[in-house]
PDB file of C-alpha atoms and ligand atoms in Angstrom:
ATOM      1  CA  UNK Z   1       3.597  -8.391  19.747  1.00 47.00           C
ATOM      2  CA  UNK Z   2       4.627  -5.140  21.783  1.00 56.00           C
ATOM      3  CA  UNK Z   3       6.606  -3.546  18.968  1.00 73.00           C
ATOM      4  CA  UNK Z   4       3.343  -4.894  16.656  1.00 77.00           C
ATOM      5  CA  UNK Z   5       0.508  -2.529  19.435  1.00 91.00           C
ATOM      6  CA  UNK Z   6       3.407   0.106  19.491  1.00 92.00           C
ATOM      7  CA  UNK Z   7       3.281   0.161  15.640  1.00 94.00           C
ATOM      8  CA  UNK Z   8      -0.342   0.378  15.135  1.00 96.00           C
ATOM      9  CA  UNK Z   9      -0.817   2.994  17.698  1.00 96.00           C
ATOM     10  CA  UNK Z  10       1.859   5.281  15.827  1.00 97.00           C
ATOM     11  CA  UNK Z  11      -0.744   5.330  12.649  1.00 98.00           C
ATOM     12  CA  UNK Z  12      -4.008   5.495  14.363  1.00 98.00           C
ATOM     13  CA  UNK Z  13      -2.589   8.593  16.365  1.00 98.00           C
ATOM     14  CA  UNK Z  14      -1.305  10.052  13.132  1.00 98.00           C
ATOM     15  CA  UNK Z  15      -4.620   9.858  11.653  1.00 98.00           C
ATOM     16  CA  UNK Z  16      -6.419  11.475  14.954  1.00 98.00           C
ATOM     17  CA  UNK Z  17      -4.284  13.968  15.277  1.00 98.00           C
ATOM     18  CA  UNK Z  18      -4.160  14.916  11.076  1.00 98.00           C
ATOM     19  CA  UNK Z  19      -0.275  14.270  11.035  1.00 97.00           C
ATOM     20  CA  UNK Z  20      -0.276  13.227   7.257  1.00 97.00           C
ATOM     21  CA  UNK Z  21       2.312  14.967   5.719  1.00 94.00           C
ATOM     22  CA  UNK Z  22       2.233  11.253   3.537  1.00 96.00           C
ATOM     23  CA  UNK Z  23      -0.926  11.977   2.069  1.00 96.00           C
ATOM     24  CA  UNK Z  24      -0.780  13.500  -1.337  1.00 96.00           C
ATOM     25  CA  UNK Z  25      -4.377  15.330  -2.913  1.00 96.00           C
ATOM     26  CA  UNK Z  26      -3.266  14.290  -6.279  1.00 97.00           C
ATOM     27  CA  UNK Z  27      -2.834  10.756  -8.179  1.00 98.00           C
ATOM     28  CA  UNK Z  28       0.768   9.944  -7.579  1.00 98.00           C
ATOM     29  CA  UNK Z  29       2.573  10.789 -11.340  1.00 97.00           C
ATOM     30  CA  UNK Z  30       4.347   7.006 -11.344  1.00 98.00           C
ATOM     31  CA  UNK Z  31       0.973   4.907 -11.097  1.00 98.00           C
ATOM     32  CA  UNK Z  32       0.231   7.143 -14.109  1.00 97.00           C
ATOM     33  CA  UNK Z  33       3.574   6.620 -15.942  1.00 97.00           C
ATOM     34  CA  UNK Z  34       3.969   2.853 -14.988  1.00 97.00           C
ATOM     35  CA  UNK Z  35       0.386   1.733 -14.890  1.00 97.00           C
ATOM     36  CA  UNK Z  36       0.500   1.009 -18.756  1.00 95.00           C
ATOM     37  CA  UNK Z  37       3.404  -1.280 -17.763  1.00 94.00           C
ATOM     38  CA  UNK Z  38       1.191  -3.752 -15.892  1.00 93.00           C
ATOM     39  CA  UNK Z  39      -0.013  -6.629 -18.055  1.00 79.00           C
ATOM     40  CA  UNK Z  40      -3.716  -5.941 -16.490  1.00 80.00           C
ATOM     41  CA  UNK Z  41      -6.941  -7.316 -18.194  1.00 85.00           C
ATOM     42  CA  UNK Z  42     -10.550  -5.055 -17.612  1.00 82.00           C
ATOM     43  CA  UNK Z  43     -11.673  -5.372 -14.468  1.00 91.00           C
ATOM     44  CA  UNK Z  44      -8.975  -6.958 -12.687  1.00 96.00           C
ATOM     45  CA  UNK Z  45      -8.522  -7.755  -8.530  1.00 97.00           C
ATOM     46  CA  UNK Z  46      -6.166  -4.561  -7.941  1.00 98.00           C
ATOM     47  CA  UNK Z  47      -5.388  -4.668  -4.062  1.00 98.00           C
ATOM     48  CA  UNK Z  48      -3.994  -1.947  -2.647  1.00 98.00           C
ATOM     49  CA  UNK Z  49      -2.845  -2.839   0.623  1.00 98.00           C
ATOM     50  CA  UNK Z  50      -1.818  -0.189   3.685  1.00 98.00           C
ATOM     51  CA  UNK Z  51      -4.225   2.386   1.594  1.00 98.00           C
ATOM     52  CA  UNK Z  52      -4.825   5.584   3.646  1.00 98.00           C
ATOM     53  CA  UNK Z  53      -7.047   7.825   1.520  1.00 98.00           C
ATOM     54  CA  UNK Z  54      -4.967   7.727  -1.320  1.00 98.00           C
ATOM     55  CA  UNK Z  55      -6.401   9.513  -4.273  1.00 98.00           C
ATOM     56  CA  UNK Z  56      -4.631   6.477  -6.141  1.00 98.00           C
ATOM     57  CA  UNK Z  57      -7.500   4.425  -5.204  1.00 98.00           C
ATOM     58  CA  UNK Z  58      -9.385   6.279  -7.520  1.00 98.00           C
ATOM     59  CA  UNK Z  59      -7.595   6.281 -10.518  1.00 98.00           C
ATOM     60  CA  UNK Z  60      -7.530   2.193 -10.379  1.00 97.00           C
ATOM     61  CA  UNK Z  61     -11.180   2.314 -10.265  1.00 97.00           C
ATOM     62  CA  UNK Z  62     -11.403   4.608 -12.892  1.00 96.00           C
ATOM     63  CA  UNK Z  63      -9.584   2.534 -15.422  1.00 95.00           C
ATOM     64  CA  UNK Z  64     -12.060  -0.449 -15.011  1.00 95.00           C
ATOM     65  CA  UNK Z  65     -10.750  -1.986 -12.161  1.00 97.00           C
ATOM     66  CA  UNK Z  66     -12.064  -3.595  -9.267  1.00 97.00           C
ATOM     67  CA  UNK Z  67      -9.749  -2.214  -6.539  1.00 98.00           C
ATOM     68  CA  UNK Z  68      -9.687  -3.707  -3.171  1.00 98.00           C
ATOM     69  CA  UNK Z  69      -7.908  -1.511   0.116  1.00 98.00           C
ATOM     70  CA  UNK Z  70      -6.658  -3.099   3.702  1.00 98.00           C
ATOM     71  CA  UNK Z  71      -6.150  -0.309   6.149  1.00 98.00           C
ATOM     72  CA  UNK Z  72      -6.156  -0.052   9.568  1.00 98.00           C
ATOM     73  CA  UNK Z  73      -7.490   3.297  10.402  1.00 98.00           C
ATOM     74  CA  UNK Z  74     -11.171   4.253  10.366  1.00 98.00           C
ATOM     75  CA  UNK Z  75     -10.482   8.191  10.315  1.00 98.00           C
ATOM     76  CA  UNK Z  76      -8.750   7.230   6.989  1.00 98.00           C
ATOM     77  CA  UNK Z  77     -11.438   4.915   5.132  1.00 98.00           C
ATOM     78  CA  UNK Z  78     -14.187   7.305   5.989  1.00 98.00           C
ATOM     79  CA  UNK Z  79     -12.379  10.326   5.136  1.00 98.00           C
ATOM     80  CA  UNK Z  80     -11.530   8.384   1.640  1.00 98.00           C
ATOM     81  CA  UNK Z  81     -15.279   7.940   0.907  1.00 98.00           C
ATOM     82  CA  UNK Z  82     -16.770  11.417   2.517  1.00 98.00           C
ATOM     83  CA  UNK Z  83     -14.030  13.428   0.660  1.00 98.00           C
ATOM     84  CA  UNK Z  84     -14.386  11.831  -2.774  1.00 98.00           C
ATOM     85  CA  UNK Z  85     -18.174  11.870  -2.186  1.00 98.00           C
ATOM     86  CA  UNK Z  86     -18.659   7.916  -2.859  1.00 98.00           C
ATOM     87  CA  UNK Z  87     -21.253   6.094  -0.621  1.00 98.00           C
ATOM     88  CA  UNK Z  88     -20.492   3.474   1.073  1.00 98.00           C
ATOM     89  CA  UNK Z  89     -21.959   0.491   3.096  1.00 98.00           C
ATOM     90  CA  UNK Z  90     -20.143  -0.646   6.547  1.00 98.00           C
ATOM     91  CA  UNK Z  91     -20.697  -4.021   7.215  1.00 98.00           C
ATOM     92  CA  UNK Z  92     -18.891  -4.861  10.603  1.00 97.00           C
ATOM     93  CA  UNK Z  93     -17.402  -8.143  11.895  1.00 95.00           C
ATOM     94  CA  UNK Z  94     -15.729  -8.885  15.069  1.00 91.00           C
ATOM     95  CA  UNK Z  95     -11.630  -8.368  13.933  1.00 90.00           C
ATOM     96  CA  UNK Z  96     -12.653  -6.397  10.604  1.00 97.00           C
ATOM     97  CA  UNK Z  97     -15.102  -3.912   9.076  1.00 98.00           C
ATOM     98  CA  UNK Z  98     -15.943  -3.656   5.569  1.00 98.00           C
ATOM     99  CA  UNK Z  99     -16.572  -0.480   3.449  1.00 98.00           C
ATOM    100  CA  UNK Z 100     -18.176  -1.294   0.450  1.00 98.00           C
ATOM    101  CA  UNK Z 101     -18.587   1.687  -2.292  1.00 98.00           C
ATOM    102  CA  UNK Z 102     -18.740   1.266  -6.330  1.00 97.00           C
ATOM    103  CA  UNK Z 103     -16.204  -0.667  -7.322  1.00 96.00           C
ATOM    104  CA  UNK Z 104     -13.963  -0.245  -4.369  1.00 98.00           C
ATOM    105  CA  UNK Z 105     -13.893  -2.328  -0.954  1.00 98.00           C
ATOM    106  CA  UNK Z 106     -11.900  -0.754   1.603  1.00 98.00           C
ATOM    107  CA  UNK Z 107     -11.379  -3.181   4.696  1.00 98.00           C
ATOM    108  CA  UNK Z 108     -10.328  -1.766   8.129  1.00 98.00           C
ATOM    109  CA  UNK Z 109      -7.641  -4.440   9.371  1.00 98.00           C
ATOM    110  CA  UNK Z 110      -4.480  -4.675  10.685  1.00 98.00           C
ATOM    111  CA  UNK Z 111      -3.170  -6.211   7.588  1.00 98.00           C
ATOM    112  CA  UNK Z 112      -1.619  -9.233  10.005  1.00 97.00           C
ATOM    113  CA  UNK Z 113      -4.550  -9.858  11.208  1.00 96.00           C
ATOM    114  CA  UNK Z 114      -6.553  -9.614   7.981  1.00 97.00           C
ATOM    115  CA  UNK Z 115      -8.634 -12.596   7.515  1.00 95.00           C
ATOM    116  CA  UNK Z 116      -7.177 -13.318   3.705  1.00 93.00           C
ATOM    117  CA  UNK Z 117      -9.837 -16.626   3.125  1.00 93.00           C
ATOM    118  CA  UNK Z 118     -12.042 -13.149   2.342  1.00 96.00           C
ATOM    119  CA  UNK Z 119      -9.988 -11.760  -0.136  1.00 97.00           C
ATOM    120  CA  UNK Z 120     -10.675 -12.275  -3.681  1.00 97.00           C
ATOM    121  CA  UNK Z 121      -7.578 -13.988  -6.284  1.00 97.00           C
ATOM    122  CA  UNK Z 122      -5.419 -10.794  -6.427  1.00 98.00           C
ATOM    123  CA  UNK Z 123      -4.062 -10.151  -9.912  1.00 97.00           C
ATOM    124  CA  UNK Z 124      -2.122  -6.442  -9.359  1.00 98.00           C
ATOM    125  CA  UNK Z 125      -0.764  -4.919  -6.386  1.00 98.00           C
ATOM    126  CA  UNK Z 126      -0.033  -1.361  -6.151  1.00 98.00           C
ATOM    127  CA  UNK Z 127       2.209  -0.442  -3.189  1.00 98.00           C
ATOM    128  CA  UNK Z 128       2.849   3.174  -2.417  1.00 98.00           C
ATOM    129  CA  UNK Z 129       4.330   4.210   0.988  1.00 98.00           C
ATOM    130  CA  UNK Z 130       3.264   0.692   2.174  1.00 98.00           C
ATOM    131  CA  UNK Z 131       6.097  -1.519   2.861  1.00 98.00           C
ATOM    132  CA  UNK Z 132       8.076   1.846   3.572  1.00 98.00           C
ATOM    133  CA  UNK Z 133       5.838   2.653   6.189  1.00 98.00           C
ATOM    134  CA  UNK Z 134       6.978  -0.738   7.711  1.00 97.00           C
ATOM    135  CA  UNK Z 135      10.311  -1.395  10.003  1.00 95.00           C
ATOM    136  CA  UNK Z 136      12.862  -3.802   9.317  1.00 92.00           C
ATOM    137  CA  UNK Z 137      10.961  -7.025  10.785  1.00 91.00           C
ATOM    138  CA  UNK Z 138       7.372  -6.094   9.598  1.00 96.00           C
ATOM    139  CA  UNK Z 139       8.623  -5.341   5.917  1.00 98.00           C
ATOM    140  CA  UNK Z 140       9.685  -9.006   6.083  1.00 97.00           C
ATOM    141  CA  UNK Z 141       6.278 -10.688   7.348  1.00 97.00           C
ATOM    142  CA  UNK Z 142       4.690  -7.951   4.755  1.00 98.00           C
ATOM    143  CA  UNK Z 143       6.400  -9.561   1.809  1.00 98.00           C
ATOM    144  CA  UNK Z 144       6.001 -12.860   2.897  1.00 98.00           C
ATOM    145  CA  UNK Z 145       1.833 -11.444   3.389  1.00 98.00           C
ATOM    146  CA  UNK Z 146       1.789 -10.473  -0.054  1.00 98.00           C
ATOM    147  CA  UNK Z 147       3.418 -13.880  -1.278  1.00 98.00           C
ATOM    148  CA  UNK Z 148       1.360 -15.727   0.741  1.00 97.00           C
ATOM    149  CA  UNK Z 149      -1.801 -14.135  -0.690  1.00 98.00           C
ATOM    150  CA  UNK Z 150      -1.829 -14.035  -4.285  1.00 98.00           C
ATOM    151  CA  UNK Z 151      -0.455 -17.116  -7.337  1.00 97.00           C
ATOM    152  CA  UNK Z 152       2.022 -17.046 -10.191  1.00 97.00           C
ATOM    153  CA  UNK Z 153       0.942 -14.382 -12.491  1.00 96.00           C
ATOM    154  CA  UNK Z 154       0.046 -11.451 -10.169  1.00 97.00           C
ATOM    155  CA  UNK Z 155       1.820  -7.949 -10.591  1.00 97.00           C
ATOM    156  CA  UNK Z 156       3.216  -5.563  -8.347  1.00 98.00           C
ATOM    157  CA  UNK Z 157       4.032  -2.382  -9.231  1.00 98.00           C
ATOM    158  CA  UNK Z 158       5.802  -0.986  -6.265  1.00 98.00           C
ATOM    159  CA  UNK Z 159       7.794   2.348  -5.203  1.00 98.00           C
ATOM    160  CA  UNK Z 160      10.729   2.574  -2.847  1.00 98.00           C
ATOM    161  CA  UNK Z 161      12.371   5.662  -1.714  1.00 97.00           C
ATOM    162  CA  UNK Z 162      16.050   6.196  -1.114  1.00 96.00           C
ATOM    163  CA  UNK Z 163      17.470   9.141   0.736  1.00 96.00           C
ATOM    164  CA  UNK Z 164      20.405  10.413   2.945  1.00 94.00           C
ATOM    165  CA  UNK Z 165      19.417   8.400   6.024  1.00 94.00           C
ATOM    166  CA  UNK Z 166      21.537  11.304   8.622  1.00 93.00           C
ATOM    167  CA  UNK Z 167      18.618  13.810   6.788  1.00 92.00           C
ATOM    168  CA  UNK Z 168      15.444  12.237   8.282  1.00 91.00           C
ATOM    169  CA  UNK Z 169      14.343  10.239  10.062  1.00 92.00           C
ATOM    170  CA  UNK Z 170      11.785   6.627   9.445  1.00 95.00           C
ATOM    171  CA  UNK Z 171       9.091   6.186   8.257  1.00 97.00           C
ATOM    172  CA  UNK Z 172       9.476   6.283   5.772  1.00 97.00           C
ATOM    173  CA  UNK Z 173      11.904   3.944   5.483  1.00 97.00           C
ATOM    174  CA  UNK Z 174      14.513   3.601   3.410  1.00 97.00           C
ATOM    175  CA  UNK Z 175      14.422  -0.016   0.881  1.00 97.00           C
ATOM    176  CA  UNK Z 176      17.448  -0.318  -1.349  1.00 96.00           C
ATOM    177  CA  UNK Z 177      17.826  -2.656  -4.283  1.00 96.00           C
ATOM    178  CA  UNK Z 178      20.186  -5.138  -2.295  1.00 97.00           C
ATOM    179  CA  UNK Z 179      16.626  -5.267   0.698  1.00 97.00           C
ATOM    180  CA  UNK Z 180      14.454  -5.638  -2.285  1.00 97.00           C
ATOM    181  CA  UNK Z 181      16.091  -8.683  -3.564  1.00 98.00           C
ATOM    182  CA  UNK Z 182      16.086 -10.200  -0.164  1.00 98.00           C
ATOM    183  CA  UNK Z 183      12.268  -9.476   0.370  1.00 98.00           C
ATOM    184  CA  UNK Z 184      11.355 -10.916  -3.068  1.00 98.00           C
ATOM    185  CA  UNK Z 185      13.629 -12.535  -5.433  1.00 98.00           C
ATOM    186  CA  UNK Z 186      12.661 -16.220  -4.063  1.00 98.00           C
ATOM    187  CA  UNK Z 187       9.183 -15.447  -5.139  1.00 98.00           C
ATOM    188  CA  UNK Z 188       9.247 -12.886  -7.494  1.00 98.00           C
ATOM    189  CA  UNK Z 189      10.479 -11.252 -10.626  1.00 98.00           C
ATOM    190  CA  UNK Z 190      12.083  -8.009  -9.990  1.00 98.00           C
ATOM    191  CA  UNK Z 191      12.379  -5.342 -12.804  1.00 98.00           C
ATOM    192  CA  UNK Z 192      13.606  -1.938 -12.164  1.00 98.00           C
ATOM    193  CA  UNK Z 193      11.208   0.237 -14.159  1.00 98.00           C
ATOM    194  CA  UNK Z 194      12.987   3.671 -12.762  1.00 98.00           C
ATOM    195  CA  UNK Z 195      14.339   6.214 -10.299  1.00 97.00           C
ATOM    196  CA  UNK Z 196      13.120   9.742 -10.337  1.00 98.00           C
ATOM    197  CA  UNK Z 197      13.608  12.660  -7.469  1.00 97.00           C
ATOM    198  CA  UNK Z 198      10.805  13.323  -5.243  1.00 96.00           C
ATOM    199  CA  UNK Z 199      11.214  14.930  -1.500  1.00 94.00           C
ATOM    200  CA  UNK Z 200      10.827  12.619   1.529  1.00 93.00           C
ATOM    201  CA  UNK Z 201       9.733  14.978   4.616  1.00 92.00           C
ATOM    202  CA  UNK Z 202      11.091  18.230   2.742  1.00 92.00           C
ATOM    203  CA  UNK Z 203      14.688  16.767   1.985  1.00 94.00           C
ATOM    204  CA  UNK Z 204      15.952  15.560  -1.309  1.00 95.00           C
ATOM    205  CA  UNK Z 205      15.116  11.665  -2.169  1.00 97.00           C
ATOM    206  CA  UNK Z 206      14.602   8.951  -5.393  1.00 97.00           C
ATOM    207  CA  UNK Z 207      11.981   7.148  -5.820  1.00 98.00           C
ATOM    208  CA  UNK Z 208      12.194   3.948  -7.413  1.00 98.00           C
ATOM    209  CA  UNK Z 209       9.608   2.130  -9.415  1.00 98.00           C
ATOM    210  CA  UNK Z 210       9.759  -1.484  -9.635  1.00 98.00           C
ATOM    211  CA  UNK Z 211       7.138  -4.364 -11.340  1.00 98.00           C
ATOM    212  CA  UNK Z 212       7.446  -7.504 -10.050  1.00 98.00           C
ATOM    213  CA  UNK Z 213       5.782 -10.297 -10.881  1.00 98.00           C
ATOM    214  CA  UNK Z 214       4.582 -13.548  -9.127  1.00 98.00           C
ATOM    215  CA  UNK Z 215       6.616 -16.864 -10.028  1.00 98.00           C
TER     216      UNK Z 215
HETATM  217  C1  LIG E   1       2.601   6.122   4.807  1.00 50.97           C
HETATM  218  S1  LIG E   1       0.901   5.789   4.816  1.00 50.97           S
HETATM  219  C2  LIG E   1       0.601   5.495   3.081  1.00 50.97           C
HETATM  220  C3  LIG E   1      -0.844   5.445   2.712  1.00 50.97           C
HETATM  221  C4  LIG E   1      -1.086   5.272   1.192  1.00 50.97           C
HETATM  222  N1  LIG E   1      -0.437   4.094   0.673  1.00 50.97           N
HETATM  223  C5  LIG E   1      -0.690   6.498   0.430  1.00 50.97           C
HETATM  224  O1  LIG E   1       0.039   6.381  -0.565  1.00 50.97           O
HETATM  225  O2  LIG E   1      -1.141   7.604   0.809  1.00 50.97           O
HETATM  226  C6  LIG E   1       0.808   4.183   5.536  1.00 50.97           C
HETATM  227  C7  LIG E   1      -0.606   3.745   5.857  1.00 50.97           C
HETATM  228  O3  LIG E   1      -0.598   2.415   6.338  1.00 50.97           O
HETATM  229  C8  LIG E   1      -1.541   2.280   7.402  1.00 50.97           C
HETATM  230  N2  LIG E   1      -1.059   1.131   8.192  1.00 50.97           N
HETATM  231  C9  LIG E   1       0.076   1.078   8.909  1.00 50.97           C
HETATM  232  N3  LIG E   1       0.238  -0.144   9.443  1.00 50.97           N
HETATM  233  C10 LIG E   1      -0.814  -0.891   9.046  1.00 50.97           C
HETATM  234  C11 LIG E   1      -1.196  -2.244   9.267  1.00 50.97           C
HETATM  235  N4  LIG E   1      -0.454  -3.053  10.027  1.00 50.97           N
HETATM  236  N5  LIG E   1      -2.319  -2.689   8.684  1.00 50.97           N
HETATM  237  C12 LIG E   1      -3.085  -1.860   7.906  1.00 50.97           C
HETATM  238  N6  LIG E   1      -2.774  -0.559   7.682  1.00 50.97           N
HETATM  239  C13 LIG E   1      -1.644  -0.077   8.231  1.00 50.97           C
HETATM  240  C14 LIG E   1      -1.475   3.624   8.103  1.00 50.97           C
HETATM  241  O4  LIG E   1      -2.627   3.902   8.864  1.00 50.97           O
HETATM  242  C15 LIG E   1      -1.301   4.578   6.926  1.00 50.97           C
HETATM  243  O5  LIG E   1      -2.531   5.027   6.434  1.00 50.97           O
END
C-alpha cells in the first residue's frame, strides 16, 4: 500500500513540476507502422490505459475509433484537452472523474482503483510507456488488470524498451522477452512484431513492438 502512495506521488509530482521528458509532441512512429497490424473493426473500444497527454490518443480517434484513457493525473488530462483544443465535460465521482470530449473519455484514476464495472467491452489496447512506467510487482497486478478486464478476442499492441540497465536508471523500466512471457503467455498470444532503436533518457535503447491477443 506504501510502495502503491509512494508510486502515485512520483507521477503526480512529475506532472506539477513539468518533469516529462516521456512525453513526445508527435504520434509515436510504431502505432503508425503497427496499427494496420491490429485486426480492428470501425469504431472499436481502443483503451489506452496509463495515458498522459499522449498525442497517440489522437491518432486512435482519428481513425474511427472510440478511444477510452485511465490516468491518474489531472495536470495531464486537462493539458491533453486544452492543448489539442477539444472540449470536454468533467463529470466527477467520489474515487474517479470523467472527461468526456468527442470520441475520447479520459478517466482520472489510479488504474487499481479504477472502478472497471464502468468500462465499456475493450476490443484493442495500446500500451506505450505504460507497463514500463510500472516496477516489478505493479507490472504484475497491471497484466493481471488488463486480463481481468477485457475477453478472448481483444488486441494489444504493446512496446517494451530494452537498454543497458548500468546507463539509466527506472522508469522506465526495462521488460525483456523472457518478463513478457511470464506477464502474459497464460492469457495471451504473444507475437513479436519488431525491435527498432529509439533513446531512453538520452542513451541508446530498442524498442520492441509486440501484438498480443486475448485467448
Ligand atoms: C511514462 S508516462 C507515459 C504516458 C503515455 N502512455 C505516453 O506515451 O506519453 C506514464 C503515465 O502513467 C501515469 N500513471 C502512473 N501510474 C498510474 C496509475 N497507477 N494509474 C493511472 N495512471 C498512472 C503517469 O501519471 C504518467 O502520465
Amino acid at each position: 500500500m506504501e510502495a502503491r502512495s509512494e508510486h502515485n506521488k512520483f507521477w503526480l509530482n512529475k506532472w506539477s513540476s513539468n518533469a516529462i521528458g516521456f512525453h513526445e509532441d508527435f504520434i509515436h512512429p510504431l502505432l503508425k507502422q503497427y496499427w494496420s497490424t491490429i485486426d480492428s473493426a470501425p469504431r472499436s473500444n481502443v483503451l489506452v490505459p496509463l495515458c498522459g497527454k499522449s498525442k497517440d490518443l489522437l491518432y486512435l480517434r482519428d481513425q474511427g475509433h472510440n478511444v477510452f484513457g485511465i490516468e491518474i493525473s489531472e495536470i495531464a488530462i486537462v493539458a491533453f484537452f486544452a492543448e489539442n483544443k477539444i472540449a470536454y465535460e468533467k463529470i466527477q465521482h467520489p474515487n474517479h472523474d470523467i472527461f468526456q470530449g468527442e470520441g475520447l473519455t479520459v478517466y482520472r484514476s489510479d488504474i487499481f482503483n479504477f472502478p472497471k464495472k464502468i468500462l465499456p467491452k475493450i476490443d484493442v489496447i495500446y500500451d506505450r510507456a505504460s507497463l514500463i512506467a510500472l516496477s516489478g510487482r505493479q507490472r504484475k497486478n497491471y497484466s493481471d488488470w488488463l486480463t481481468t478486464s477485457t475477453q478472448s478476442g481483444c488486441e494489444s499492441l504493446l512496446i517494451t524498451l530494452e537498454y543497458d540497465e548500468e546507463k539509466l536508471s527506472p522508469p522506465p523500466y526495462l521488460v525483456d522477452k523472457m518478463e513478457l512471457a511470464a506477464l502474459y503467455q497464460d492469457n495471451w498470444l504473444i507475437t513479436h512484431l519488431g525491435q527498432h532503436s529509439a533513446l531512453a533518457k538520452g542513451h541508446q535503447a530498442r524498442e520492441n513492438a509486440y501484438l498480443l491477443n486475448r485467448k
